[in-house]
Coordinates of C-alpha atoms in Angstrom, one line a residue:
X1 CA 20.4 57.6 12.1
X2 CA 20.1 54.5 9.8
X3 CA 22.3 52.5 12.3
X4 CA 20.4 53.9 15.6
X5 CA 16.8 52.1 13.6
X6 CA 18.4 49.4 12.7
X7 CA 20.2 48.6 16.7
X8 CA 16.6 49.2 17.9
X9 CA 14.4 47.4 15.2
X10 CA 17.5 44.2 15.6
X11 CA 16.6 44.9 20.1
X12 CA 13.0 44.7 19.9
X13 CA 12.9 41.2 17.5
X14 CA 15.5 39.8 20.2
X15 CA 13.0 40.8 22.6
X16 CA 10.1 39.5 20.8
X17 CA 11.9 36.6 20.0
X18 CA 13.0 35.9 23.8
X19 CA 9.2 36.6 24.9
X20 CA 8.1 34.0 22.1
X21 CA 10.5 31.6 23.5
X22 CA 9.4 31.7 27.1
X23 CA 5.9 31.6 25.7
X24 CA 6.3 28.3 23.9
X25 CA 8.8 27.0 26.4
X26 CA 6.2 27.5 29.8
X27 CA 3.2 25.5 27.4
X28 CA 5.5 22.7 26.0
X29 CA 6.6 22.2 30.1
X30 CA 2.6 22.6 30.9
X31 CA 1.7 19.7 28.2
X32 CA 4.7 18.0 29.7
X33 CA 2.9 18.2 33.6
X34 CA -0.7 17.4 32.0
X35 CA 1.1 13.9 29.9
X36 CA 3.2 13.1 33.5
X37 CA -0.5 13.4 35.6
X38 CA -2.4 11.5 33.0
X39 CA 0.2 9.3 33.2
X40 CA 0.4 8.8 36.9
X41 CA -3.5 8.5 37.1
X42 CA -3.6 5.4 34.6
X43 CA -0.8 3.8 36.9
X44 CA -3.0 4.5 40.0
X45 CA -5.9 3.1 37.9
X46 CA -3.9 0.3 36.2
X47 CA -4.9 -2.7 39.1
X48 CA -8.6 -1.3 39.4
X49 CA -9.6 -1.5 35.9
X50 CA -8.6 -5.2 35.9
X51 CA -11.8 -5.9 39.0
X52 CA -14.8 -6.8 37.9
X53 CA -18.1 -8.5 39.5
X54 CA -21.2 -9.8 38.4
X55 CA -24.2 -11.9 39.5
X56 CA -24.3 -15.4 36.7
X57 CA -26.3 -18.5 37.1
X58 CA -24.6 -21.8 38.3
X59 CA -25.9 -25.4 38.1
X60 CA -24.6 -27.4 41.6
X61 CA -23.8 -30.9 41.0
X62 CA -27.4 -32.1 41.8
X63 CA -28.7 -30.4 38.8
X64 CA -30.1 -27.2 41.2
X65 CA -29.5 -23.7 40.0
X66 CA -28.2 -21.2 42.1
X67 CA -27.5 -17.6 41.8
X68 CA -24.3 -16.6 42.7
X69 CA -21.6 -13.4 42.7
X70 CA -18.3 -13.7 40.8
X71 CA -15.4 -11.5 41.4
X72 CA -12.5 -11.6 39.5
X73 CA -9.0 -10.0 40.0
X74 CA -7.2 -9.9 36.6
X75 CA -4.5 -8.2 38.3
X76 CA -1.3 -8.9 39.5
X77 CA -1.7 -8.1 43.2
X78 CA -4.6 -9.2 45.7
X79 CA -7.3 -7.2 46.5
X80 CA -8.5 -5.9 50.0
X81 CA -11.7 -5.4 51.4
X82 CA -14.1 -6.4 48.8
X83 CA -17.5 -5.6 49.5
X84 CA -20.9 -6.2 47.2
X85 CA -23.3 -3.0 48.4
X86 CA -26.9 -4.7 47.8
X87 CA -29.8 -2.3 47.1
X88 CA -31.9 -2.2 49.5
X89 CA -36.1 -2.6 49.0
X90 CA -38.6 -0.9 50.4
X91 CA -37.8 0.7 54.1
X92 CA -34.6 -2.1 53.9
X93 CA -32.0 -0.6 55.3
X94 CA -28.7 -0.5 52.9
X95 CA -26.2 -3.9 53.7
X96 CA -23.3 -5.1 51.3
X97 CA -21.7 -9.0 51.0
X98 CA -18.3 -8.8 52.6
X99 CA -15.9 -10.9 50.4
X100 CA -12.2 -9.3 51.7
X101 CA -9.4 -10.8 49.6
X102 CA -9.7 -11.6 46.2
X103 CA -6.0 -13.6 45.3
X104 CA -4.4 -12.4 42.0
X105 CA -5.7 -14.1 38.6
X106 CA -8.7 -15.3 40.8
X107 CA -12.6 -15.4 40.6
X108 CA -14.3 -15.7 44.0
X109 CA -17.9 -17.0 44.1
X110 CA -20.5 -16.1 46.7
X111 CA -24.2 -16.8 46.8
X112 CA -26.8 -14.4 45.7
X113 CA -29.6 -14.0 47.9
X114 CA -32.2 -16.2 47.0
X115 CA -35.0 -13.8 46.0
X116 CA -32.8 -12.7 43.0
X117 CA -33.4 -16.1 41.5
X118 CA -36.5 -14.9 40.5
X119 CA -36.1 -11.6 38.4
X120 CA -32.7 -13.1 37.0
X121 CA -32.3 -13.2 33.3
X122 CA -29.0 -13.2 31.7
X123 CA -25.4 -12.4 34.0
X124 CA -25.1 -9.0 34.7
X125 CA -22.3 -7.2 36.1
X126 CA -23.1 -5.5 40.1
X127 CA -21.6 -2.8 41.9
X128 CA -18.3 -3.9 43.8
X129 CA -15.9 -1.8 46.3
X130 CA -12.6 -2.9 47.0
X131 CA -8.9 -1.7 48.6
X132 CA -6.3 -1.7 45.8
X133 CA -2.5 -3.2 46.8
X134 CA -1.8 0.6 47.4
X135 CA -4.5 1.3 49.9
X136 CA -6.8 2.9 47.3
X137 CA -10.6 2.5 47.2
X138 CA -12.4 2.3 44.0
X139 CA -16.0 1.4 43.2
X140 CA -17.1 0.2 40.2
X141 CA -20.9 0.8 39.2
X142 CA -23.4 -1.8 37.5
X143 CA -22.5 0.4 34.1
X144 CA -18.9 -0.8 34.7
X145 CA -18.0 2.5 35.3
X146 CA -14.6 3.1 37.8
X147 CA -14.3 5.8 40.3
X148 CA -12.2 6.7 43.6
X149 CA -14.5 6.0 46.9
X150 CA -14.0 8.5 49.6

């Protein structure tokens, strides 16, 4: 009878022990899937975080000031389709400053509209949609903040 406890009490801490396993096995391969997405989502975000745009004040070579855009790629691949979405006034409707390609390691200027000029006070950064090398769009806010564009 002592040998007939003992086979069963030695079975069920195998069993427990092989349930414990598979328990601790499935959440270190879950942590493992969570790591690899994170992991793959900073890759897809790796070019986009290196855009950024903002509207600065430039003196021309005739002393004149002029407001203008700056966009600058700190990545290692071009950029597609760059567009500047202006906000509109009044019953305006919506329109955007098409740039297309930034090159790598690049800052492209454009001109500001000229009404700006007026309510300008320090460089700030604007709202900028682009294509990544992979085909991706991305938007980036006036609060620098980056998200996938549909």
């Amino acid at each position: 009878m002592d040998s007939d406890w003992l086979g069963a009490f030695a079975d069920s801490f195998a069993a427990v022990g092989t349930v414990g396993a598979f328990v601790i096995g499935f959440l270190l391969l879950r942590r493992e899937h969570h790591r690899e997405a994170d992991r793959a989502e900073d890759e897809r975000r790796a070019q986009a975080e290196r855009i950024s745009a903002w509207v600065e004040l430039t003196l021309k070579i005739d002393g004149n000031r002029e407001l203008a855009f700056h966009i600058h790629n700190a990545s290692a691949m071009p950029i597609y389709e760059v567009e500047l979405p202006l906000p509109a006034r009044g019953d305006e409707e919506p329109r955007s400053e098409f740039v297309g390609l930034v090159p790598p390691g690049q800052t492209v200027q454009r001109l500001a509209p000229a009404d700006w000029l007026r309510s300008y006070v320090d460089p700030e950064p604007v709202q900028i949609e682009f294509l990544d090398s992979a085909g991706r769009r991305w938007s980036r806010d006036e609060q620098g903040a980056l998200s996938r564009a549909e």
